[in-house]
XYZ file of C-alpha atoms in Angstrom:
386
model
C -45.757 -128.902 -24.188
C -48.454 -129.594 -26.706
C -52.045 -128.396 -26.762
C -54.227 -131.045 -28.367
C -57.856 -130.744 -29.482
C -60.286 -133.381 -28.153
C -64.051 -133.792 -28.102
C -65.741 -132.856 -24.828
C -67.366 -135.536 -22.714
C -71.045 -135.321 -23.649
C -72.151 -135.551 -20.010
C -69.534 -133.401 -18.287
C -71.994 -130.701 -17.199
C -74.219 -133.344 -15.590
C -71.160 -134.734 -13.806
C -70.198 -131.240 -12.655
C -73.678 -130.844 -11.143
C -73.500 -134.294 -9.554
C -70.114 -133.561 -7.963
C -71.003 -130.046 -6.826
C -68.741 -128.231 -9.307
C -70.973 -125.155 -9.327
C -68.473 -122.667 -10.761
C -67.576 -124.369 -14.054
C -69.201 -121.370 -15.747
C -68.953 -117.926 -14.154
C -70.706 -114.737 -15.213
C -71.790 -116.449 -18.433
C -68.174 -117.291 -19.363
C -66.697 -120.814 -19.407
C -64.175 -121.433 -16.654
C -63.713 -125.209 -17.006
C -62.866 -126.092 -20.620
C -62.201 -129.486 -22.192
C -62.223 -129.003 -25.961
C -58.448 -129.353 -25.666
C -55.875 -130.693 -23.242
C -52.187 -130.149 -22.550
C -49.740 -132.994 -23.116
C -46.432 -133.198 -21.253
C -43.721 -135.826 -21.042
C -42.646 -137.677 -17.903
C -39.309 -135.814 -18.048
C -41.166 -132.469 -18.061
C -43.263 -133.530 -15.075
C -40.150 -134.584 -13.155
C -38.591 -131.211 -13.964
C -41.639 -129.325 -12.668
C -41.647 -131.440 -9.531
C -37.977 -130.730 -8.756
C -38.213 -126.992 -9.534
C -41.378 -126.591 -7.438
C -39.835 -128.195 -4.360
C -36.579 -126.250 -4.724
C -38.410 -122.915 -5.071
C -40.528 -123.745 -2.028
C -37.431 -124.388 0.089
C -35.990 -121.065 -1.100
C -39.212 -119.337 0.002
C -38.869 -120.878 3.467
C -35.359 -119.400 3.682
C -36.921 -115.996 2.960
C -39.286 -116.475 5.936
C -36.313 -117.307 8.174
C -34.545 -114.100 7.130
C -37.591 -111.798 7.306
C -38.796 -112.840 10.777
C -35.297 -112.092 12.109
C -35.396 -108.456 10.940
C -37.636 -105.558 11.975
C -36.566 -103.724 8.826
C -37.714 -106.565 6.588
C -40.978 -107.114 8.501
C -41.738 -103.458 7.808
C -40.611 -103.842 4.170
C -43.081 -106.712 3.791
C -45.818 -104.432 5.173
C -46.554 -106.710 8.120
C -48.360 -104.457 10.674
C -46.059 -103.831 13.626
C -48.568 -104.921 16.267
C -48.669 -108.403 14.660
C -44.896 -108.951 14.318
C -44.638 -111.154 17.396
C -47.685 -113.173 16.325
C -46.181 -113.841 12.882
C -42.737 -114.591 14.309
C -44.142 -116.973 16.911
C -45.967 -118.945 14.216
C -42.588 -119.562 12.538
C -40.604 -120.222 15.705
C -43.121 -122.812 16.878
C -43.208 -124.403 13.396
C -46.927 -124.029 12.929
C -47.887 -126.585 10.251
C -48.903 -125.732 6.695
C -51.447 -127.431 4.434
C -50.920 -126.356 0.841
C -49.735 -123.701 -1.618
C -49.465 -123.042 -5.361
C -46.600 -121.575 -7.341
C -47.477 -119.823 -10.603
C -44.887 -120.673 -13.238
C -44.236 -119.540 -16.801
C -42.845 -122.408 -18.896
C -42.796 -123.538 -22.491
C -41.649 -127.058 -21.599
C -38.124 -126.453 -22.912
C -36.210 -123.690 -21.079
C -36.186 -123.016 -17.333
C -39.563 -122.658 -15.589
C -39.799 -119.145 -14.103
C -41.556 -118.265 -10.851
C -44.115 -115.483 -11.325
C -45.535 -115.565 -7.787
C -46.372 -117.760 -4.810
C -49.997 -118.276 -3.783
C -49.018 -119.541 -0.359
C -51.986 -118.376 1.715
C -55.362 -118.752 -0.039
C -54.841 -120.614 -3.325
C -57.953 -121.605 -5.255
C -58.454 -123.754 -8.404
C -57.721 -126.712 -6.099
C -60.924 -128.712 -6.659
C -60.649 -128.624 -10.429
C -56.919 -129.479 -10.312
C -57.198 -132.254 -7.716
C -60.540 -133.845 -8.543
C -62.386 -132.775 -11.677
C -59.468 -133.050 -14.104
C -58.757 -136.552 -12.705
C -62.362 -137.581 -13.471
C -61.832 -136.163 -16.984
C -58.691 -138.315 -17.396
C -60.471 -141.501 -16.321
C -63.477 -140.813 -18.574
C -61.381 -139.984 -21.636
C -59.126 -143.010 -21.094
C -62.196 -145.244 -20.837
C -63.560 -143.655 -24.023
C -60.289 -144.416 -25.827
C -59.711 -140.742 -26.606
C -56.225 -140.434 -25.050
C -52.881 -142.038 -25.907
C -52.326 -145.436 -24.270
C -50.519 -145.116 -20.942
C -51.642 -141.516 -20.378
C -51.239 -140.349 -16.793
C -51.676 -137.042 -14.985
C -49.299 -135.104 -12.717
C -51.815 -135.171 -9.906
C -51.461 -136.787 -6.491
C -53.233 -133.863 -4.834
C -56.182 -135.694 -3.330
C -54.185 -138.546 -1.802
C -51.572 -136.118 -0.439
C -54.266 -133.836 1.023
C -55.914 -136.766 2.804
C -52.519 -137.951 4.087
C -51.699 -134.421 5.291
C -54.989 -134.128 7.188
C -54.221 -137.493 8.799
C -50.791 -136.149 9.846
C -52.369 -133.003 11.295
C -54.655 -135.222 13.352
C -52.105 -137.819 14.477
C -48.877 -135.815 14.779
C -50.106 -132.287 15.488
C -53.126 -133.081 17.647
C -55.833 -131.564 15.427
C -58.934 -133.230 16.907
C -61.459 -130.859 15.323
C -60.853 -128.488 12.418
C -63.109 -125.550 11.654
C -63.239 -124.370 8.030
C -64.212 -120.838 7.018
C -64.536 -118.615 3.965
C -66.451 -115.457 3.080
C -70.118 -115.443 2.127
C -71.098 -115.024 -1.540
C -67.939 -116.636 -2.940
C -69.011 -119.715 -4.889
C -65.465 -120.716 -5.824
C -64.135 -120.306 -2.278
C -67.067 -122.259 -0.846
C -66.427 -125.054 -3.367
C -62.733 -125.158 -2.431
C -63.500 -125.344 1.292
C -66.164 -128.021 0.805
C -63.659 -130.128 -1.121
C -61.051 -129.723 1.629
C -63.638 -130.722 4.231
C -64.361 -133.867 2.217
C -60.626 -134.684 2.216
C -60.457 -134.100 5.986
C -63.429 -136.461 6.417
C -61.567 -139.125 4.402
C -58.737 -138.766 6.927
C -61.253 -139.162 9.794
C -60.535 -135.618 10.958
C -63.828 -134.143 12.253
C -64.666 -130.680 10.927
C -67.199 -127.863 11.151
C -67.920 -125.088 8.660
C -68.836 -121.473 9.310
C -68.524 -118.241 7.388
C -65.712 -115.876 8.373
C -68.338 -113.239 9.139
C -69.885 -115.540 11.789
C -66.759 -116.041 13.897
C -67.370 -114.634 17.365
C -65.156 -113.507 20.233
C -65.663 -115.241 23.585
C -65.346 -113.692 27.010
C -61.790 -114.984 27.448
C -60.621 -113.680 24.076
C -61.092 -116.964 22.236
C -62.699 -117.202 18.814
C -65.993 -119.074 18.791
C -68.422 -120.584 16.292
C -72.207 -120.106 16.109
C -72.682 -122.742 18.823
C -70.283 -120.826 21.108
C -67.808 -123.672 20.689
C -64.197 -122.483 21.084
C -62.261 -122.653 17.802
C -58.902 -124.340 18.370
C -57.883 -125.115 14.776
C -59.116 -123.071 11.816
C -58.589 -123.338 8.084
C -59.500 -119.952 6.648
C -59.737 -119.140 2.965
C -59.251 -115.506 3.833
C -56.046 -113.484 3.279
C -53.632 -112.729 6.087
C -53.043 -109.226 4.710
C -56.708 -108.463 5.520
C -56.746 -110.272 8.866
C -53.629 -108.554 10.171
C -55.235 -105.158 9.584
C -58.715 -105.750 10.964
C -60.067 -104.738 14.333
C -59.723 -108.212 15.873
C -56.057 -108.501 14.794
C -55.097 -107.361 18.298
C -56.740 -110.568 19.605
C -54.910 -112.979 17.294
C -51.909 -113.551 19.544
C -53.938 -114.588 22.598
C -56.792 -116.474 20.900
C -54.970 -119.815 21.008
C -55.926 -120.788 17.453
C -53.760 -122.892 15.162
C -54.310 -121.447 11.728
C -54.177 -123.068 8.327
C -52.451 -121.435 6.675
C -50.165 -120.322 9.543
C -49.347 -116.636 9.970
C -45.798 -117.042 8.617
C -47.402 -117.620 5.220
C -48.192 -113.871 5.234
C -44.527 -113.393 4.299
C -44.419 -115.648 1.244
C -47.910 -114.969 -0.109
C -46.761 -111.394 -0.463
C -45.174 -110.030 -3.673
C -42.327 -108.611 -1.570
C -41.149 -112.222 -1.676
C -40.034 -111.781 -5.298
C -37.354 -109.084 -4.837
C -36.254 -110.844 -1.652
C -35.737 -114.128 -3.515
C -33.769 -112.334 -6.248
C -31.566 -110.664 -3.627
C -30.905 -113.937 -1.793
C -30.558 -116.154 -4.884
C -29.302 -113.800 -7.626
C -29.383 -115.187 -11.184
C -31.111 -118.392 -10.090
C -32.394 -120.022 -13.295
C -35.987 -120.280 -12.002
C -36.253 -116.678 -10.810
C -36.843 -113.420 -12.658
C -35.047 -110.206 -11.674
C -37.313 -108.360 -9.221
C -36.957 -105.220 -7.114
C -38.909 -103.039 -4.711
C -40.210 -100.133 -6.791
C -39.087 -97.602 -4.172
C -35.490 -98.879 -4.148
C -32.774 -98.058 -6.649
C -32.612 -100.868 -9.202
C -31.375 -101.606 -12.721
C -33.502 -100.327 -15.592
C -35.670 -103.059 -17.145
C -36.775 -102.591 -20.761
C -39.948 -104.625 -20.200
C -41.305 -105.369 -16.751
C -44.403 -106.154 -14.702
C -45.442 -103.776 -11.926
C -47.240 -105.616 -9.105
C -48.730 -104.351 -5.835
C -47.370 -106.176 -2.802
C -50.861 -107.506 -1.955
C -52.482 -107.921 -5.376
C -54.762 -110.888 -6.114
C -56.180 -112.244 -9.381
C -54.077 -109.808 -11.420
C -55.651 -106.690 -9.844
C -53.651 -103.450 -10.312
C -50.945 -105.311 -12.239
C -49.501 -103.560 -15.294
C -46.966 -104.523 -17.963
C -44.613 -101.748 -19.057
C -42.431 -101.674 -22.164
C -40.002 -98.821 -22.834
C -41.770 -96.715 -20.215
C -45.276 -97.253 -21.671
C -47.962 -99.523 -20.135
C -49.038 -102.150 -22.703
C -51.471 -104.029 -20.411
C -53.181 -103.063 -17.178
C -55.844 -104.388 -14.804
C -57.732 -102.054 -12.468
C -58.366 -102.871 -8.828
C -58.186 -101.811 -5.178
C -54.485 -102.464 -4.466
C -51.265 -100.475 -4.720
C -51.179 -98.061 -1.787
C -49.150 -100.588 0.198
C -46.256 -100.359 -2.254
C -45.185 -102.018 -5.512
C -42.547 -104.359 -6.852
C -41.187 -104.621 -10.385
C -40.391 -107.969 -11.976
C -38.764 -108.554 -15.329
C -41.339 -109.507 -17.950
C -41.220 -113.119 -19.100
C -43.457 -114.252 -21.975
C -46.065 -116.903 -21.268
C -46.382 -119.845 -23.637
C -48.897 -118.877 -26.325
C -51.236 -121.107 -28.332
C -53.348 -119.241 -30.864
C -54.715 -116.187 -29.045
C -54.266 -117.577 -25.533
C -51.459 -117.364 -22.986
C -50.757 -120.359 -20.746
C -49.887 -120.347 -17.026
C -48.941 -123.384 -14.911
C -50.097 -123.566 -11.301
C -47.800 -126.023 -9.512
C -49.205 -127.340 -6.250
C -47.509 -128.315 -3.007
C -49.065 -130.207 -0.143
C -46.950 -129.085 2.795
C -43.434 -129.410 1.277
C -44.183 -131.900 -1.496
C -44.940 -131.138 -5.153
C -48.334 -132.711 -5.842
C -49.601 -131.788 -9.306
C -50.442 -128.969 -11.691
C -53.392 -127.037 -13.031
C -53.099 -125.194 -16.346
C -54.970 -121.977 -17.082
C -55.339 -119.881 -20.207
C -56.183 -116.251 -20.757
C -56.524 -114.142 -23.886
C -55.013 -111.256 -21.941
C -51.349 -110.978 -20.966
C -52.323 -110.694 -17.285
C -53.944 -113.869 -15.915
C -57.095 -113.101 -13.904
C -59.712 -114.913 -11.823
C -61.851 -115.978 -14.811
C -58.975 -117.434 -16.819
C -59.982 -120.793 -18.276
C -58.864 -124.090 -16.718
C -57.762 -126.931 -19.043
C -56.913 -130.537 -18.098
C -53.559 -132.147 -18.855
C -51.905 -135.516 -19.279
C -48.356 -136.778 -19.435
C -46.897 -139.723 -21.324
C -43.549 -141.457 -21.066
């Protein structure tokens, strides 16, 4: 992969405002950046596509194994009173919308899976929409190589998936929800609602905090309308532990993402994958911290439920060399062999590889000056050429 300098579009901030991209700068720091772009080849894109879909199928095999075992459900820290709810979501093949695999890759060796954001992945809008607008603008301005394309069919696949949910799965109305005071989450949900509208799937929005409980145990919106289908940008590991988790099984809601995603959005996935597919070229050795395991000279310690790099540390020869504070860790930890991220100048590069349902659909590339990628890592557009 190459990282190539380019002049910014002079009007990109105006376009961001026009298109509702309200989180291109966060806390005074740039999040969206376009003074450079990443250049891949068609062969590299095809490789990413194949690896992403293979890893996803391996993750589904993990779900199959975990739901069949009380021991593993406990190991994955799924609360016991929700086991049947999670299992039922898998047995009845509750449909999925999307997920994102985080990969370390230099474009030459084997891409390595760092983790699976299978439940509440963000950076979707910028990957699906805003970097595509960038590509069109820079092509029209003659700033990119002739024939430049982008590994990005996210928007068309999202619209097609919403149409499938409507026509094949009987979704006649889809509620969307996220927490208050989360600009990025709200932007992600608004974009998904727009895609649902393109598929002629009616939708309603409400904040997670405004979901009510009806007399018959159903979840309701602010108009006391029963919620039958709900996309929630809110983590299963929180939901399964909250007071209303006892109501989940009887509420009659079809959830996006479905409850079985609680198994593969969980860092316990990583040691499970390594156990089931030892020495797979796209996996890194990983183990539950509490289990006996081989000594690793350099490894990453991750809480089972960590998000945005929180409570992750990198250890070399027994000494932490990088660490992020946060609220996680009590639930247990995993260790994963350290794998270096591609580095340009002072920045480390991470590839987010997207799936819509089971299909690879595009990438988003993020950079961070720190070894541990966090929520304010910078997003850069990409192209590929034959």
